[in-house]
Coordinates of C-alpha atoms in Angstrom, one line a residue:
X1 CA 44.8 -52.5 5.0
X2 CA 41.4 -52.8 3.5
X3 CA 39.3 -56.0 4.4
X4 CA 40.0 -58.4 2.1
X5 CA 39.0 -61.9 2.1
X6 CA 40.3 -64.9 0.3
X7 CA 39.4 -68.5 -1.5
X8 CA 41.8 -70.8 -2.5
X9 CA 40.9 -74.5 -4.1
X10 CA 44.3 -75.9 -2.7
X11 CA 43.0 -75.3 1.0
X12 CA 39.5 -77.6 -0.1
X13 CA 39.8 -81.7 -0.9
X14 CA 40.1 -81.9 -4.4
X15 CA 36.3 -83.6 -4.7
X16 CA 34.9 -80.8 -3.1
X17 CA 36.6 -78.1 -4.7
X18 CA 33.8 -76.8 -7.5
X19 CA 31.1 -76.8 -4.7
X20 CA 33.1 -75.0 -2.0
X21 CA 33.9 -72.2 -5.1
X22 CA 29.9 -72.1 -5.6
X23 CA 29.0 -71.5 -2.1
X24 CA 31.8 -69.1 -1.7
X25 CA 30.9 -67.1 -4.9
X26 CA 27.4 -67.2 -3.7
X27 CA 28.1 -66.1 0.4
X28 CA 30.5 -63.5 -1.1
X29 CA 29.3 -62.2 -4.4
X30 CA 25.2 -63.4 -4.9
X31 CA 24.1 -66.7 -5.2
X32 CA 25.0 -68.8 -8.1
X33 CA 25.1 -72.4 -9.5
X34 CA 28.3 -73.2 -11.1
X35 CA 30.3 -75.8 -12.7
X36 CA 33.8 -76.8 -14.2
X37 CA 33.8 -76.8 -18.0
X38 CA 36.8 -79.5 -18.5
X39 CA 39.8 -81.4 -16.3
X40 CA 41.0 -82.3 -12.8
X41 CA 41.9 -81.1 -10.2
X42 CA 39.4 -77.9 -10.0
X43 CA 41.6 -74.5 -9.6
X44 CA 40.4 -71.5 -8.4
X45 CA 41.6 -68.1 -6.1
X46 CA 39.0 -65.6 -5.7
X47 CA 39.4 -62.1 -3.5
X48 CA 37.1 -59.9 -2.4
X49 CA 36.9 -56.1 -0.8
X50 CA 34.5 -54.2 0.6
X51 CA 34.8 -50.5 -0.2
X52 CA 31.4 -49.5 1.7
X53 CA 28.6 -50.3 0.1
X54 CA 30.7 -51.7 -3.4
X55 CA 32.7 -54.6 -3.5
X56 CA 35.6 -55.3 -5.6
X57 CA 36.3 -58.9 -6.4
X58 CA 38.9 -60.3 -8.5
X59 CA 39.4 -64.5 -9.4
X60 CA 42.0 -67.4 -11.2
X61 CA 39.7 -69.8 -12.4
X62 CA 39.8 -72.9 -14.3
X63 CA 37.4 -72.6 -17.6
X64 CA 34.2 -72.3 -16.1
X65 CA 29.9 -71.9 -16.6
X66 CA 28.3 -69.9 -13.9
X67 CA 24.8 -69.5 -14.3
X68 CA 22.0 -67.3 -12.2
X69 CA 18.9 -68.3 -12.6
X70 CA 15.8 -66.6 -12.1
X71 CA 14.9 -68.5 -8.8
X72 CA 18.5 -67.6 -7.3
X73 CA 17.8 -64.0 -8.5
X74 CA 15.1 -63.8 -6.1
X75 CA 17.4 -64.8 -3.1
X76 CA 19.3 -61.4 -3.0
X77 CA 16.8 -58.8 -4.8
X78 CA 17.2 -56.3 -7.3
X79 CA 19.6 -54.3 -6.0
X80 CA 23.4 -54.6 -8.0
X81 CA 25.0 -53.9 -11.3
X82 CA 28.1 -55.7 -12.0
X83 CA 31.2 -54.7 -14.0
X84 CA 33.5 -57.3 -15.5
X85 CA 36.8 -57.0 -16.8
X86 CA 38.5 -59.8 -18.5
X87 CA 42.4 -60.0 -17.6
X88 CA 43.0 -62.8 -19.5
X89 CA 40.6 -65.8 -21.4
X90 CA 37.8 -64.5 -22.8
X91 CA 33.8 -64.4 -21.5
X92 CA 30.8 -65.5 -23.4
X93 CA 27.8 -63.8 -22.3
X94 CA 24.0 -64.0 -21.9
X95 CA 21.6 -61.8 -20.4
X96 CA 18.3 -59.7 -21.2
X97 CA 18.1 -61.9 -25.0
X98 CA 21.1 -60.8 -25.6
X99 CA 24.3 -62.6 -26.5
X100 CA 28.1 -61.5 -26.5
X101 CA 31.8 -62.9 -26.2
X102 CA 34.2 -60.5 -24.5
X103 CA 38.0 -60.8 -24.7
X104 CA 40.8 -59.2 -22.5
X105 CA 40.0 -55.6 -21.4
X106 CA 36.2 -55.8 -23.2
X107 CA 34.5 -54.9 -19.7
X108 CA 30.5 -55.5 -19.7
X109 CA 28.2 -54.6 -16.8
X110 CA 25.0 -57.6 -15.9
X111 CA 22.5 -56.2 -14.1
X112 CA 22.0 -58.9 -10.8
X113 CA 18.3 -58.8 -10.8
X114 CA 17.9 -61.1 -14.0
X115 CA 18.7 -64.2 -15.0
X116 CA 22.2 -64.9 -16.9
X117 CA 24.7 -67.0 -18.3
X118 CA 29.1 -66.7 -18.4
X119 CA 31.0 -69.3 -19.8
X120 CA 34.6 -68.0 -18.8
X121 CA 36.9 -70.1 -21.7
X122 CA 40.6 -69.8 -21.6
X123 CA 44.0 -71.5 -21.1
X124 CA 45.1 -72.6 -18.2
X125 CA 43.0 -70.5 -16.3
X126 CA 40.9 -67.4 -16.9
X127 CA 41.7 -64.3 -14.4
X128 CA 39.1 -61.2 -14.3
X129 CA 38.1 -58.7 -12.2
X130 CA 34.0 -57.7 -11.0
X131 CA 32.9 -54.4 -9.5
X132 CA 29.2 -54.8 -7.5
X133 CA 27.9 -51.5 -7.3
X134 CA 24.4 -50.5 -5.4
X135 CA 21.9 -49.6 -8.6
X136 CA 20.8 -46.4 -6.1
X137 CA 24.9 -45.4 -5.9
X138 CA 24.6 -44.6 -9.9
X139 CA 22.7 -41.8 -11.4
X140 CA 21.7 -43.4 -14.2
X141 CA 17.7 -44.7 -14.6
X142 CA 16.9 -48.4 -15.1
X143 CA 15.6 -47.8 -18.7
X144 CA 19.2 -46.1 -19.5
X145 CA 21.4 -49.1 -17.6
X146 CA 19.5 -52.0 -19.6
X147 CA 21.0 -50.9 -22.7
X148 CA 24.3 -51.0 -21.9
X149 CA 23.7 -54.4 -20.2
X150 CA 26.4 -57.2 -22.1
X151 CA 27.5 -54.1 -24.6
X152 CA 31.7 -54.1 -25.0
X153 CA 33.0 -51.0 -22.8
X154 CA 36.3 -50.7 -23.9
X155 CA 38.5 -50.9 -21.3
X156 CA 41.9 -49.9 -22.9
X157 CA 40.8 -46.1 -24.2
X158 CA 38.9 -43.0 -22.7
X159 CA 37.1 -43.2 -19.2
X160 CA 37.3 -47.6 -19.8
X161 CA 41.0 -47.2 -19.3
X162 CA 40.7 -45.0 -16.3
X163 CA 38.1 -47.6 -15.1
X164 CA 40.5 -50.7 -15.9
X165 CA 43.5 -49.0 -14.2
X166 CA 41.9 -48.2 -11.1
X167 CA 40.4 -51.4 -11.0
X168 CA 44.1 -53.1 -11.6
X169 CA 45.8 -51.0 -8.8
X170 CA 43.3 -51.1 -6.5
X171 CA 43.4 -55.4 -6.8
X172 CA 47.2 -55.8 -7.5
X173 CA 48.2 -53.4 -4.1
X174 CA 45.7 -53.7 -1.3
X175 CA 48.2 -53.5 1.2
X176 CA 48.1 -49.8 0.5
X177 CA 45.3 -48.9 1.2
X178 CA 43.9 -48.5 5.3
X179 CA 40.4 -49.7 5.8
X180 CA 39.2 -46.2 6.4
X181 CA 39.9 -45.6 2.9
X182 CA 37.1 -48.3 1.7
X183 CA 34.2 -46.3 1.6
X184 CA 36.2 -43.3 -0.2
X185 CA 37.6 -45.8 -2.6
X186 CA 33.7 -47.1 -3.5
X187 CA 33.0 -43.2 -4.1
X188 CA 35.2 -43.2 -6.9
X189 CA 34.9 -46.3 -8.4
X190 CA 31.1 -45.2 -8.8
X191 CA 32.4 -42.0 -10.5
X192 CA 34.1 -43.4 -12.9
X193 CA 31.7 -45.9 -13.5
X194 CA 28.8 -43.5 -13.6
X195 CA 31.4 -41.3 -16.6
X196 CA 31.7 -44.6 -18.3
X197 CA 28.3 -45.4 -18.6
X198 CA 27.2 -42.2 -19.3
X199 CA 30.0 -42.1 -22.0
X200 CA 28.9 -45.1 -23.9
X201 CA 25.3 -43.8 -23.5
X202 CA 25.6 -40.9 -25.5
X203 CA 27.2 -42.0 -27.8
X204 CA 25.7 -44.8 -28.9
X205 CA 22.3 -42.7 -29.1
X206 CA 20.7 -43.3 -32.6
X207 CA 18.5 -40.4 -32.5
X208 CA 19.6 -36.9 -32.5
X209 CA 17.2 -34.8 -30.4
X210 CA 16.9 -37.6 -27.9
X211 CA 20.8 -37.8 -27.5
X212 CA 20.7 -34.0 -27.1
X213 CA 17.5 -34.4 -24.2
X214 CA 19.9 -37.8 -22.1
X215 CA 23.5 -35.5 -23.0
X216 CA 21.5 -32.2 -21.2
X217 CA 20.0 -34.5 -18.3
X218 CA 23.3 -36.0 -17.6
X219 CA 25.2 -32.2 -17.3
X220 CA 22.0 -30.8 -14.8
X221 CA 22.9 -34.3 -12.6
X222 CA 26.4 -34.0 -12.5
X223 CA 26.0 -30.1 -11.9
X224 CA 23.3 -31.3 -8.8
X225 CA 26.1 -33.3 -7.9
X226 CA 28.8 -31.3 -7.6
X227 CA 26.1 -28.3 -5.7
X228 CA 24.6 -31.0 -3.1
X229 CA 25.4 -29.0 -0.5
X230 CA 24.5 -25.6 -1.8
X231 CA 21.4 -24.9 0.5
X232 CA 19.9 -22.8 -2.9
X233 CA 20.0 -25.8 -4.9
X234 CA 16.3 -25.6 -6.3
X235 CA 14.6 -26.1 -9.6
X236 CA 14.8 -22.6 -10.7
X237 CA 18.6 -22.2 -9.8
X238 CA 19.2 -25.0 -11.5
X239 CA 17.1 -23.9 -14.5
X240 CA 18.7 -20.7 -14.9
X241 CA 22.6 -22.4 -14.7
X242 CA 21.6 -24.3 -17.4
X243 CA 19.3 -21.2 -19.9
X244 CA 16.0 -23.4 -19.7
X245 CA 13.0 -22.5 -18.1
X246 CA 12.0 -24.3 -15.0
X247 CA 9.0 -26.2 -16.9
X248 CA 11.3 -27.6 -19.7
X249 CA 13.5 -28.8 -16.9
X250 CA 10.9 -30.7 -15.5
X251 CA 9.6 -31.6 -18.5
X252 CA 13.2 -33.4 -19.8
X253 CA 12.9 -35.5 -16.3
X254 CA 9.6 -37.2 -16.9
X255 CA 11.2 -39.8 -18.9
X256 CA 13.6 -40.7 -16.1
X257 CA 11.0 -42.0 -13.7
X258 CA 11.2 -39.4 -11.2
X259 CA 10.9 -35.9 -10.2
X260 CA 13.7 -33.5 -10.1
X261 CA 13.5 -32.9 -6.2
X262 CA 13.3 -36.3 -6.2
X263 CA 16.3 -36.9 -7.7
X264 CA 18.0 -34.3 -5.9
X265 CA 16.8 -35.8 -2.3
X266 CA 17.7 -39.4 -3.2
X267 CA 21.9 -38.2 -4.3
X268 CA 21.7 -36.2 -0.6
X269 CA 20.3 -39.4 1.2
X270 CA 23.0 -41.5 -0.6
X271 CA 26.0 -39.3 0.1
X272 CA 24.7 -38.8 3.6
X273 CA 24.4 -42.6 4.2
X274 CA 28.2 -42.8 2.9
X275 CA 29.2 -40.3 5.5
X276 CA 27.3 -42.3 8.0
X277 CA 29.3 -45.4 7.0
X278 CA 32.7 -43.9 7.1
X279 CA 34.7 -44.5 10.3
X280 CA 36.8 -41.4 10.0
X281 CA 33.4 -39.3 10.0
X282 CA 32.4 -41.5 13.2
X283 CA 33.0 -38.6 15.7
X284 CA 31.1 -36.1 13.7
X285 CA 26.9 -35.9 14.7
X286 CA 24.4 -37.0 12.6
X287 CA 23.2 -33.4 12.7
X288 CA 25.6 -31.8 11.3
X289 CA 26.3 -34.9 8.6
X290 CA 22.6 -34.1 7.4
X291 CA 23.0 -30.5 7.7
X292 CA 26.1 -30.7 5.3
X293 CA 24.0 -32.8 2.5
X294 CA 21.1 -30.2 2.6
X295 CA 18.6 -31.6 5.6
X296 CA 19.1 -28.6 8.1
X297 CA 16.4 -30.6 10.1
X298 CA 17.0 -33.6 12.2
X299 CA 13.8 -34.7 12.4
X300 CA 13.3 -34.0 8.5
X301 CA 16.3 -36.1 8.0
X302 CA 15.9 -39.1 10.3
X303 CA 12.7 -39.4 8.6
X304 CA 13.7 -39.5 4.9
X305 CA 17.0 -41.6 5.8
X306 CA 14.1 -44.5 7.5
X307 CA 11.7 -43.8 4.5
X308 CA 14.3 -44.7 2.1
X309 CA 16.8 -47.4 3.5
X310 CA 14.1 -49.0 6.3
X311 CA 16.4 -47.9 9.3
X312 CA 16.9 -44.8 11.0
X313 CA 20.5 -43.2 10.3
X314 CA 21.4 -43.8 14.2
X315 CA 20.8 -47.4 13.8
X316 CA 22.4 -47.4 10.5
X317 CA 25.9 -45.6 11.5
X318 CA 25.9 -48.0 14.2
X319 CA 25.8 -51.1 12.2
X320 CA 28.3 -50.2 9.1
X321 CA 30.7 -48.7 11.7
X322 CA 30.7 -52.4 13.3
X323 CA 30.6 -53.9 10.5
X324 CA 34.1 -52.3 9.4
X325 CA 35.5 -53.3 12.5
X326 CA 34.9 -56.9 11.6
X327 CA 35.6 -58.7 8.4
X328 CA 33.0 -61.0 7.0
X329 CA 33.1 -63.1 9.8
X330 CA 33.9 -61.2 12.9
X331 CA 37.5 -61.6 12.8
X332 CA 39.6 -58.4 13.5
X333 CA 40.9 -56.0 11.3
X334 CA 43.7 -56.3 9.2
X335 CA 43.5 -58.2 5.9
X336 CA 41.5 -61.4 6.6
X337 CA 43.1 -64.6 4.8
X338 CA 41.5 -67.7 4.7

């Protein structure tokens, strides 16, 4: 069973109900202030998984504000987008100046680095589902992501209903799933979310030749995707799979921040550190792990892997393989209930 773990109001004293739902959205999720909008008797049930470095959450709540502000922002760094999809109720919205009310299936992604507002409105209760996702897991630059950010994603058509159904089956039937699954389960969800965003992206795209440049960049990273391992993954190969010269290919990257061997390094490093985090990979050496995603040195490897997450990949297995041993509080295996 994947680790799961649980808030219900009905297990807190009715007085202490809203703050014991704060401190538990804010342990669990990132920190947040929050209050009840109206009534008695405060009622919430929130659950959350891990699926290795994502988390799926899903609540019942009682209408609702929940507020980050920019000091609480600074508690838990830059480092998440969120996904919400309304069940039921509806969501008003603020972030980045920008201002929105989402109903049932109208996903929106926040980014968790900035300040924002929800106000979740409906009758009795509101129920909705959130997807954290590490900004580094998506391929997508910053620039890209902030227009998107509070935008409707439908989520009953195209790649949102593929998004909205995983989401619902993953939630509704957790006793499925094994924990060893968790990690493979977070790959996918950031698939679909990375075709979603990229989806909405290009389409929305007012200008023609720039939609043309961010609909070419997004085909060479999902073709650098799928070729990680290919040892002859360079510049030029890449180039001539995709009839530009090598210059114009590194010309169309400059407005993403980063260089093209960059980019390449960083999607090895991240699919190595998922390998390093899943416990059915546990047996296989950390040599072989880095030789797969296209570092056929160890040494070249344990130094990129330190440069880029501040630990060396020994240290890291070490930890997330503990870590899935134990839910959030270092209780065993097996569905944690509280």
């Amino acid at each position: 069973m994947l680790i799961e773990r649980v808030f219900r109001s009905n297990d807190v004293p009715s007085g202490d109900r809203v703050d014991a739902w704060r401190k538990r959205l804010g342990r669990d999720i990132s920190p947040l202030d929050s209050g009840r909008d109206q009534g008695d008797g405060f009622q919430a049930e929130t659950r959350l998984l891990r699926l290795g470095g994502s988390r799926v959450w899903s609540t019942a709540v009682d209408p609702a504000t929940i507020r980050r502000t920019p000091e609480l922002g600074q508690q838990s760094g830059p480092g998440l987008y969120t996904l919400i999809l309304p069940i039921s109720g509806r969501i008003e919205v603020v972030q980045a100046d920008r201002e929105a009310v989402h109903g049932p299936f109208d996903m929106h992604v926040l980014d968790s680095s900035r300040p924002f507002q929800l106000r979740l409105l409906g009758s009795p209760s509101v129920n909705l589902i959130g997807a954290d996702v590490p900004k580094a897991g998506l391929p997508l630059p910053a620039p890209w992501m902030d227009r998107l950010l509070t935008q409707r994603l439908p989520g009953r058509e195209g790649v949102g209903a593929l998004l909205s159904g995983f989401l619902l089956q993953l939630t509704n039937d957790t006793g499925s799933y094994r924990s060893s699954d968790g990690p493979r389960l977070g790959a996918a969800l950031l698939e679909l979310l990375t075709a979603l965003f990229a989806h909405h992206l290009d389409v929305d795209d007012s200008s023609t030749s720039d939609r043309a440049r961010r609909a070419l960049v997004l085909r060479i990273q999902a073709f650098i995707c799928q070729h990680l391992r290919d040892p002859q993954l360079t510049p030029p190969a890449i180039a001539a799979a995709h009839h530009i010269s090598v210059s114009y290919l590194h010309r169309i990257f400059q407005g993403e921040d980063i260089t093209i061997s960059s980019w390449i390094r960083e999607q090895r490093l991240s699919h190595a550190r998922r390998d390093l985090a899943d416990p059915t990979l546990r047996s296989t050496p950390i040599h072989e792990i880095a030789s797969r995603w296209g570092f056929p040195r160890a040494a070249d490897f344990s130094r990129a892997f330190r440069s880029a997450y501040g630990i060396p990949p020994k240290h890291y297995r070490h930890h997330a393989t503990a870590r899935d041993e134990l839910t959030f509080d270092g209780l065993p295996t097996g569905g944690t209930h509280e």
